Short mmCIF file of C-alpha atoms in Angstrom, two decimals:
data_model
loop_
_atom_site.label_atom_id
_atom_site.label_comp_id
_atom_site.label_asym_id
_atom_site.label_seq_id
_atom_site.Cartn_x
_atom_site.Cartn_y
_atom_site.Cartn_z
CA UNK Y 11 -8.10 -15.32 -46.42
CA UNK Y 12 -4.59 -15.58 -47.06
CA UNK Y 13 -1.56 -15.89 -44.51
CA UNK Y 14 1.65 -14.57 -46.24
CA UNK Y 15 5.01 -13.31 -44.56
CA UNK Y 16 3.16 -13.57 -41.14
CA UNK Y 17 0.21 -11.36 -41.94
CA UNK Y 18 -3.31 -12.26 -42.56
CA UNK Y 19 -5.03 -11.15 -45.47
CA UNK Y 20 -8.31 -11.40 -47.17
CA UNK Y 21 -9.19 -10.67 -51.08
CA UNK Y 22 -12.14 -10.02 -53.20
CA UNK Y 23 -12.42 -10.86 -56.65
CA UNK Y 24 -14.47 -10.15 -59.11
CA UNK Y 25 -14.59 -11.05 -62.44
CA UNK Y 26 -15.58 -8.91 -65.71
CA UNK Y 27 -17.15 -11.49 -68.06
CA UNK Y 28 -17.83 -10.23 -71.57
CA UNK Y 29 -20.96 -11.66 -73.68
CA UNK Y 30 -19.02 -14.21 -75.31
CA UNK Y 31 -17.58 -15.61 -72.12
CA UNK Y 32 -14.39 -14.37 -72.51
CA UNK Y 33 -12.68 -12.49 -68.77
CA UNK Y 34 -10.48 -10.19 -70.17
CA UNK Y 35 -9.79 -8.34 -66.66
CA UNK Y 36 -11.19 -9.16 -63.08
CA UNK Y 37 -10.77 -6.64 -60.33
CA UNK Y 38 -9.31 -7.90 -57.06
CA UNK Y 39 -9.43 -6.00 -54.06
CA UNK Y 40 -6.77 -7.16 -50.94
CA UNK Y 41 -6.98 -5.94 -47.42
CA UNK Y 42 -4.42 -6.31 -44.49
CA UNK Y 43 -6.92 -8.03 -41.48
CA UNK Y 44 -3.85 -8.84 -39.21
CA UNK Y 45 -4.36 -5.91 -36.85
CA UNK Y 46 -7.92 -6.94 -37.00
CA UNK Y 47 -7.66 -10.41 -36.41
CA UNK Y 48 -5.32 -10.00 -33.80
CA UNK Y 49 -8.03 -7.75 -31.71
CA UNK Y 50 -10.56 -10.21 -32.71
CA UNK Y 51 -8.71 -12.85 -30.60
CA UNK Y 52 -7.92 -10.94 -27.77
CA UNK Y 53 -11.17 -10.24 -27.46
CA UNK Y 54 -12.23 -13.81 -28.07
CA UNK Y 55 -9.78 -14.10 -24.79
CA UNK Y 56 -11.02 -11.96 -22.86
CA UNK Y 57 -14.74 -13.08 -23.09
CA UNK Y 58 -13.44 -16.46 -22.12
CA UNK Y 59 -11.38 -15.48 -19.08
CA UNK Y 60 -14.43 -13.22 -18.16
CA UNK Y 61 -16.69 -15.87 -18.27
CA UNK Y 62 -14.40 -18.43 -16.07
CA UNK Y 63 -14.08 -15.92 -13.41
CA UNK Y 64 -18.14 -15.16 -13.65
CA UNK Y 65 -18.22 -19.15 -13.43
CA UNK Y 66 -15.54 -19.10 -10.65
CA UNK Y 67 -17.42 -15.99 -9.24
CA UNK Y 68 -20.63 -17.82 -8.47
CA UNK Y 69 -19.15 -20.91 -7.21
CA UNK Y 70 -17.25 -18.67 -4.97
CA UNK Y 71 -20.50 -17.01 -3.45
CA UNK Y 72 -22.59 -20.14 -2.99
CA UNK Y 73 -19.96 -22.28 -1.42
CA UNK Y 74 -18.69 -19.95 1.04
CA UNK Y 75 -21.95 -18.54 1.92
CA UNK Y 76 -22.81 -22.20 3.09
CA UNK Y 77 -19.25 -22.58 4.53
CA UNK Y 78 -20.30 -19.02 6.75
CA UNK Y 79 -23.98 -20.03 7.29
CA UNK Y 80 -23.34 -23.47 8.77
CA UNK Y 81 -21.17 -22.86 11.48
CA UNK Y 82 -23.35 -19.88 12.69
CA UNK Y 83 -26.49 -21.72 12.50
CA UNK Y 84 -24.63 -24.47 14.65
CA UNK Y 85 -23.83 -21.98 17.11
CA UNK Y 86 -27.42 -20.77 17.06
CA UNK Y 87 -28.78 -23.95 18.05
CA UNK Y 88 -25.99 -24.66 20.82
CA UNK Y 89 -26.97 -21.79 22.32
CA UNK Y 90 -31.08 -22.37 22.11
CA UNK Y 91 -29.65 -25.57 24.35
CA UNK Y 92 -27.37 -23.41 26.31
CA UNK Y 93 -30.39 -21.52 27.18
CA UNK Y 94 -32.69 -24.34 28.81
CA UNK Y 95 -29.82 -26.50 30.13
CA UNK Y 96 -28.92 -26.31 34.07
CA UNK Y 97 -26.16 -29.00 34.35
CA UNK Y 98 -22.76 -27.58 34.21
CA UNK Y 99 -21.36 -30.10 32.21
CA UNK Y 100 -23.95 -29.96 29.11
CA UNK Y 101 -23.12 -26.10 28.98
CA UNK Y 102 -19.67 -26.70 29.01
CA UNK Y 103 -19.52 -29.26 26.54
CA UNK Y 104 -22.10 -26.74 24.04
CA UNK Y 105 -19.24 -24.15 25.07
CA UNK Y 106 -16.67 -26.40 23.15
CA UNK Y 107 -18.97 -26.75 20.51
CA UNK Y 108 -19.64 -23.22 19.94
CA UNK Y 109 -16.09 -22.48 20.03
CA UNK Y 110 -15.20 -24.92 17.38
CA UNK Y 111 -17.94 -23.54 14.84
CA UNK Y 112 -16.25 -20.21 15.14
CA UNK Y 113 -12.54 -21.48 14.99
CA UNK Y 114 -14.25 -22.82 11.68
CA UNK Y 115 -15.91 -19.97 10.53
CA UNK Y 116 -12.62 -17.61 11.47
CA UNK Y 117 -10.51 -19.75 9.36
CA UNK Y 118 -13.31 -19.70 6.15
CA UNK Y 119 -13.66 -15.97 6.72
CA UNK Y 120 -9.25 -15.67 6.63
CA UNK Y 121 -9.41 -17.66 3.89
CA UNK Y 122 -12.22 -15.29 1.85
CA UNK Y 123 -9.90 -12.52 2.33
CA UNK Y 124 -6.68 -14.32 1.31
CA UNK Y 125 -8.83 -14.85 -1.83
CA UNK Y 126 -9.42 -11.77 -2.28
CA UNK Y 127 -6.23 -9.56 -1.41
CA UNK Y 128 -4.42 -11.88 -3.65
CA UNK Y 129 -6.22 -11.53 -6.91
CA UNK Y 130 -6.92 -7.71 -6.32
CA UNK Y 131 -3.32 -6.93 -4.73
CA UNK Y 132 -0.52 -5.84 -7.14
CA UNK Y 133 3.09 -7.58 -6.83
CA UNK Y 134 5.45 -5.54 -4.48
CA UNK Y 135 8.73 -7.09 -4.80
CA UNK Y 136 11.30 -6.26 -2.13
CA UNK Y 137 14.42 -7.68 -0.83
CA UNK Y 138 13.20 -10.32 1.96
CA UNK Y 139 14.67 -13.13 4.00
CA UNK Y 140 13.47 -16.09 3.03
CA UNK Y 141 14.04 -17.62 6.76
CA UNK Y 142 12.45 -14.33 8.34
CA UNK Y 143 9.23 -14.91 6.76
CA UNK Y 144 9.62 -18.37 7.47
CA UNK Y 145 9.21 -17.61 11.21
CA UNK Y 146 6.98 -15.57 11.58
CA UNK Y 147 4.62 -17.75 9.71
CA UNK Y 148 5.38 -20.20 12.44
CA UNK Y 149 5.05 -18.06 14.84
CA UNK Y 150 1.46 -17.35 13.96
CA UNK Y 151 0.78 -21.43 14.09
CA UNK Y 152 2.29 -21.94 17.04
CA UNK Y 153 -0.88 -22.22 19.33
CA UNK Y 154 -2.82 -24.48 16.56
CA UNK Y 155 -3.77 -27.83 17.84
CA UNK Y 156 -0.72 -30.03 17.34
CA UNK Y 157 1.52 -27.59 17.00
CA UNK Y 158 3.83 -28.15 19.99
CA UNK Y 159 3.85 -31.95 18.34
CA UNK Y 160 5.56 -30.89 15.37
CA UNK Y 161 9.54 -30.36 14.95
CA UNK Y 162 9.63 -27.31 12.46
CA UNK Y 163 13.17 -27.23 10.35
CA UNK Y 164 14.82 -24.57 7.80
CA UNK Y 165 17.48 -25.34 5.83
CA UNK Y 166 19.27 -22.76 2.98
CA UNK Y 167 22.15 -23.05 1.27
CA UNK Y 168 22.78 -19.09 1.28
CA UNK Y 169 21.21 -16.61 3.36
CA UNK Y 170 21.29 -14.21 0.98
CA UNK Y 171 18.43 -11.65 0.44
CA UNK Y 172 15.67 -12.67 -2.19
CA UNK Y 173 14.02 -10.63 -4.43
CA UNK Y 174 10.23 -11.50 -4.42
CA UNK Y 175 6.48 -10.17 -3.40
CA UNK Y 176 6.18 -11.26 0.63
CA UNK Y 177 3.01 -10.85 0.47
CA UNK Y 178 2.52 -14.00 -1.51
CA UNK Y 179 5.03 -15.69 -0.19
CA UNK Y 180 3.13 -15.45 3.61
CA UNK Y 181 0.22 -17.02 2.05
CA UNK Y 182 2.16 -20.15 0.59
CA UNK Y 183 4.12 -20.32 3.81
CA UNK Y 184 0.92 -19.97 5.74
CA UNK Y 185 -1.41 -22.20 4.27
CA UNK Y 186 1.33 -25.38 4.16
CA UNK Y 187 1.99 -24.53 7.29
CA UNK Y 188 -1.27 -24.96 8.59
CA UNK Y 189 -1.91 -27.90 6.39
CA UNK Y 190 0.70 -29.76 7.79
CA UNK Y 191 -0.35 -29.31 11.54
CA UNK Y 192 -3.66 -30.33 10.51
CA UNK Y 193 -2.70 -33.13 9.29
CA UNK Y 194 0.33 -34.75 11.24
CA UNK Y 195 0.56 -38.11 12.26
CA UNK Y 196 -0.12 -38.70 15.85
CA UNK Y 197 1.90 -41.99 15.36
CA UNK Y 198 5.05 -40.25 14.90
CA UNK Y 199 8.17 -38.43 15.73
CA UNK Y 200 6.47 -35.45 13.46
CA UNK Y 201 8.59 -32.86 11.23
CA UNK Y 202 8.04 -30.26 8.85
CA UNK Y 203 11.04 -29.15 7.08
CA UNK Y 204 11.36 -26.14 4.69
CA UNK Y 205 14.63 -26.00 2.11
CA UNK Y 206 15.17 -23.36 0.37
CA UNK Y 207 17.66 -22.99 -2.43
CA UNK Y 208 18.64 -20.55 -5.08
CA UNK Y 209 19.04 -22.28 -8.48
CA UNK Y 210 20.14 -19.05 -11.13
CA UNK Y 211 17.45 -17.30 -11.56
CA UNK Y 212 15.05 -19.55 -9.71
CA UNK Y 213 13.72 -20.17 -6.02
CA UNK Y 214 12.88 -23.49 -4.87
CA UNK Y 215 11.35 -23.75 -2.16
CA UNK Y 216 10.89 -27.68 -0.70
CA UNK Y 217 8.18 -28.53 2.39
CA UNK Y 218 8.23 -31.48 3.44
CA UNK Y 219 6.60 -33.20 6.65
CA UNK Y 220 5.87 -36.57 7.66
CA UNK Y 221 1.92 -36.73 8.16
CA UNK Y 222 -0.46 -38.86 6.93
CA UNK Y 223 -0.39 -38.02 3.26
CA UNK Y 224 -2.95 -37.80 0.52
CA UNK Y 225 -3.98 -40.21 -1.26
CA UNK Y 226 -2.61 -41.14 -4.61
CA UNK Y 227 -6.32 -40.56 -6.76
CA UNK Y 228 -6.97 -37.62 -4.80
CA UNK Y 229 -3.85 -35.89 -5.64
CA UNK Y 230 -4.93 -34.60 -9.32
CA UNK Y 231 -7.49 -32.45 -7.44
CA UNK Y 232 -5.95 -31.06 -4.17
CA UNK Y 233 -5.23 -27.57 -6.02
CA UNK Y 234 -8.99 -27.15 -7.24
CA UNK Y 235 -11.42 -24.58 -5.58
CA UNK Y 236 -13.31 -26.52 -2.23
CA UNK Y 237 -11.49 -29.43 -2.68
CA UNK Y 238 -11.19 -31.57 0.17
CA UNK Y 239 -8.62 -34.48 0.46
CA UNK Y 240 -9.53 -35.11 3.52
CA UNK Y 241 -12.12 -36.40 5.94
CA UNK Y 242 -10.28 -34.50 8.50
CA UNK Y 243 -11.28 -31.25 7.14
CA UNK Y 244 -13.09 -28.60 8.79
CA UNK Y 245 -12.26 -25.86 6.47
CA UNK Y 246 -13.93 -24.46 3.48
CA UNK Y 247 -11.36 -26.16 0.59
CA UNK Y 248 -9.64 -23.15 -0.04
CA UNK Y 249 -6.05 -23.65 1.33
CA UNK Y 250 -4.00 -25.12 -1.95
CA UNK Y 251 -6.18 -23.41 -4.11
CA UNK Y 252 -4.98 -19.98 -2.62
CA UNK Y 253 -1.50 -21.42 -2.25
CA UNK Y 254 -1.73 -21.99 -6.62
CA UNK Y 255 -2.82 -18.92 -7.68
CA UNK Y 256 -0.29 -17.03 -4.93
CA UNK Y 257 2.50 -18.69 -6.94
CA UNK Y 258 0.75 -18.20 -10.46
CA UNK Y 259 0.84 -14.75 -9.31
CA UNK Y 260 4.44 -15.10 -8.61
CA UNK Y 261 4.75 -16.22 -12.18
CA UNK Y 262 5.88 -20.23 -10.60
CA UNK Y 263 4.96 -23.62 -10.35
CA UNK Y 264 4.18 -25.77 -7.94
CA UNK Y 265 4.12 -29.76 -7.47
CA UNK Y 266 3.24 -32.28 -4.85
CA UNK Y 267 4.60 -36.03 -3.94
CA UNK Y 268 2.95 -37.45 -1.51
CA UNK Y 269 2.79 -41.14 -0.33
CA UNK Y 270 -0.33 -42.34 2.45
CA UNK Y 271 0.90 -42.82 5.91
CA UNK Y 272 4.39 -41.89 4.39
CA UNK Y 273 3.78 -37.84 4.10
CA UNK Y 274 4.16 -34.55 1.99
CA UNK Y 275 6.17 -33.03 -0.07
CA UNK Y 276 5.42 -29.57 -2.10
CA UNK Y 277 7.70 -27.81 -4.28
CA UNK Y 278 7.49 -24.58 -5.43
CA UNK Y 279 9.47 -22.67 -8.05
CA UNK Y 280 9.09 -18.66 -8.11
CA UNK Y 281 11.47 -16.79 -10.71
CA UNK Y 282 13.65 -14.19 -9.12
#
């Protein structure tokens, strides 16, 4: 093969030998493979992405069937106790029980279709209000444990409309949102503060809160599939990883500082 003035080529010689050993002529044959190659390696990429969403595809089955199955067995059994228990007080506290295996299992089953809508939903861009969005995220927090605990802020330079998919922009706002409730720091006069800034042709969008922070060797893998930072959580790992592949989707970046017992801080950059 042969690269010359950016195409690929490949050539076949062969020589005509005469009885004395003499080559007075050899034939050579040349062929243009670029268009070839070039379909070659897409198709060498396209094995490969097929075979890290097969590999992505499985994980996704097994861990959220045991993320669905767990909580309902758990409710099974609190109700086998339910069933033979006469004091008040044991039924009640199996009632609190039951009800936080299915606050669990809601938020693994939101988080399956989050999953799911986002890879499988095209980007609708519209003109939105950053601040609008903003709220009614909050707005479907506000009766999350905590909540009421929490001073939520929103600051933007300009109030101007952005051009951008809401969609994806609900599930980053929702899942930091919720992240940040869970965990807040008891200890504190607690905050969670959204900026939002237009830099040319660039959105930044800053959260930051005040909670208890991850940390520092945990950090690397926060944005991985079932990853949990936490001790603290109950739900099935899913949260950041959504939140990264929203904003790939957006065609952005995202980032994370974060300090233990100091707090949070994610920023995310979405072209506009």
């Amino acid at each position: 093969e042969w690269d010359f003035n950016d195409k690929d080529y490949i050539f076949l010689g062969k020589p005509c030998i005469e009885e004395d050993g003499s080559i007075p002529v050899a034939i050579l044959l040349t062929q243009n493979i670029t268009e070839t190659k070039l379909q070659a390696n897409k198709l060498k990429l396209a094995l490969a992405e097929l075979e890290a969403k097969n590999f992505e595809l499985d994980s996704f089955v097994y861990r959220t069937s045991h993320d669905l199955r767990s909580p309902l067995a758990s409710v099974l059994g609190l109700v086998e106790i339910m069933l033979k228990e006469s004091d008040i007080n044991d039924i009640h506290d199996c009632a609190k029980r039951i009800k936080s295996s299915i606050e669990r299992l809601d938020t693994t089953v939101g988080s399956i279709l989050e999953y799911s809508r986002n890879g499988n939903i095209s980007i609708e861009e519209r003109e939105v209000s950053i601040e609008i969005i903003w709220t009614q995220c909050l707005d479907t927090h506000r009766n999350m444990p905590n909540a009421s605990e929490i001073k939520f802020n929103y600051k933007e330079e300009s109030r101007a409309l952005i051009k951008t998919d809401p969609f994806r922009l609900s599930i980053i706002f929702n899942n930091l949102i919720s992240n940040a409730i869970k965990y807040y720091d008891p200890n504190k006069e607690s905050f969670v503060t959204l900026s939002a800034n237009r830099n040319n042709d660039l959105l930044v969008l800053t959260l930051e809160d005040n909670g208890i922070g991850i940390p520092e060797d945990l950090q690397p893998n926060v944005f991985n599939m079932f990853y949990r930072a936490s001790l603290l959580s109950h739900g099935a790992g899913l949260g950041l990883y959504i939140v990264k592949k929203a904003v790939d989707k957006l065609g952005g970046t995202i980032t994370l500082k974060s300090k233990q017992g100091v707090g949070t801080t994610f920023t995310v950059t979405i072209p506009i």
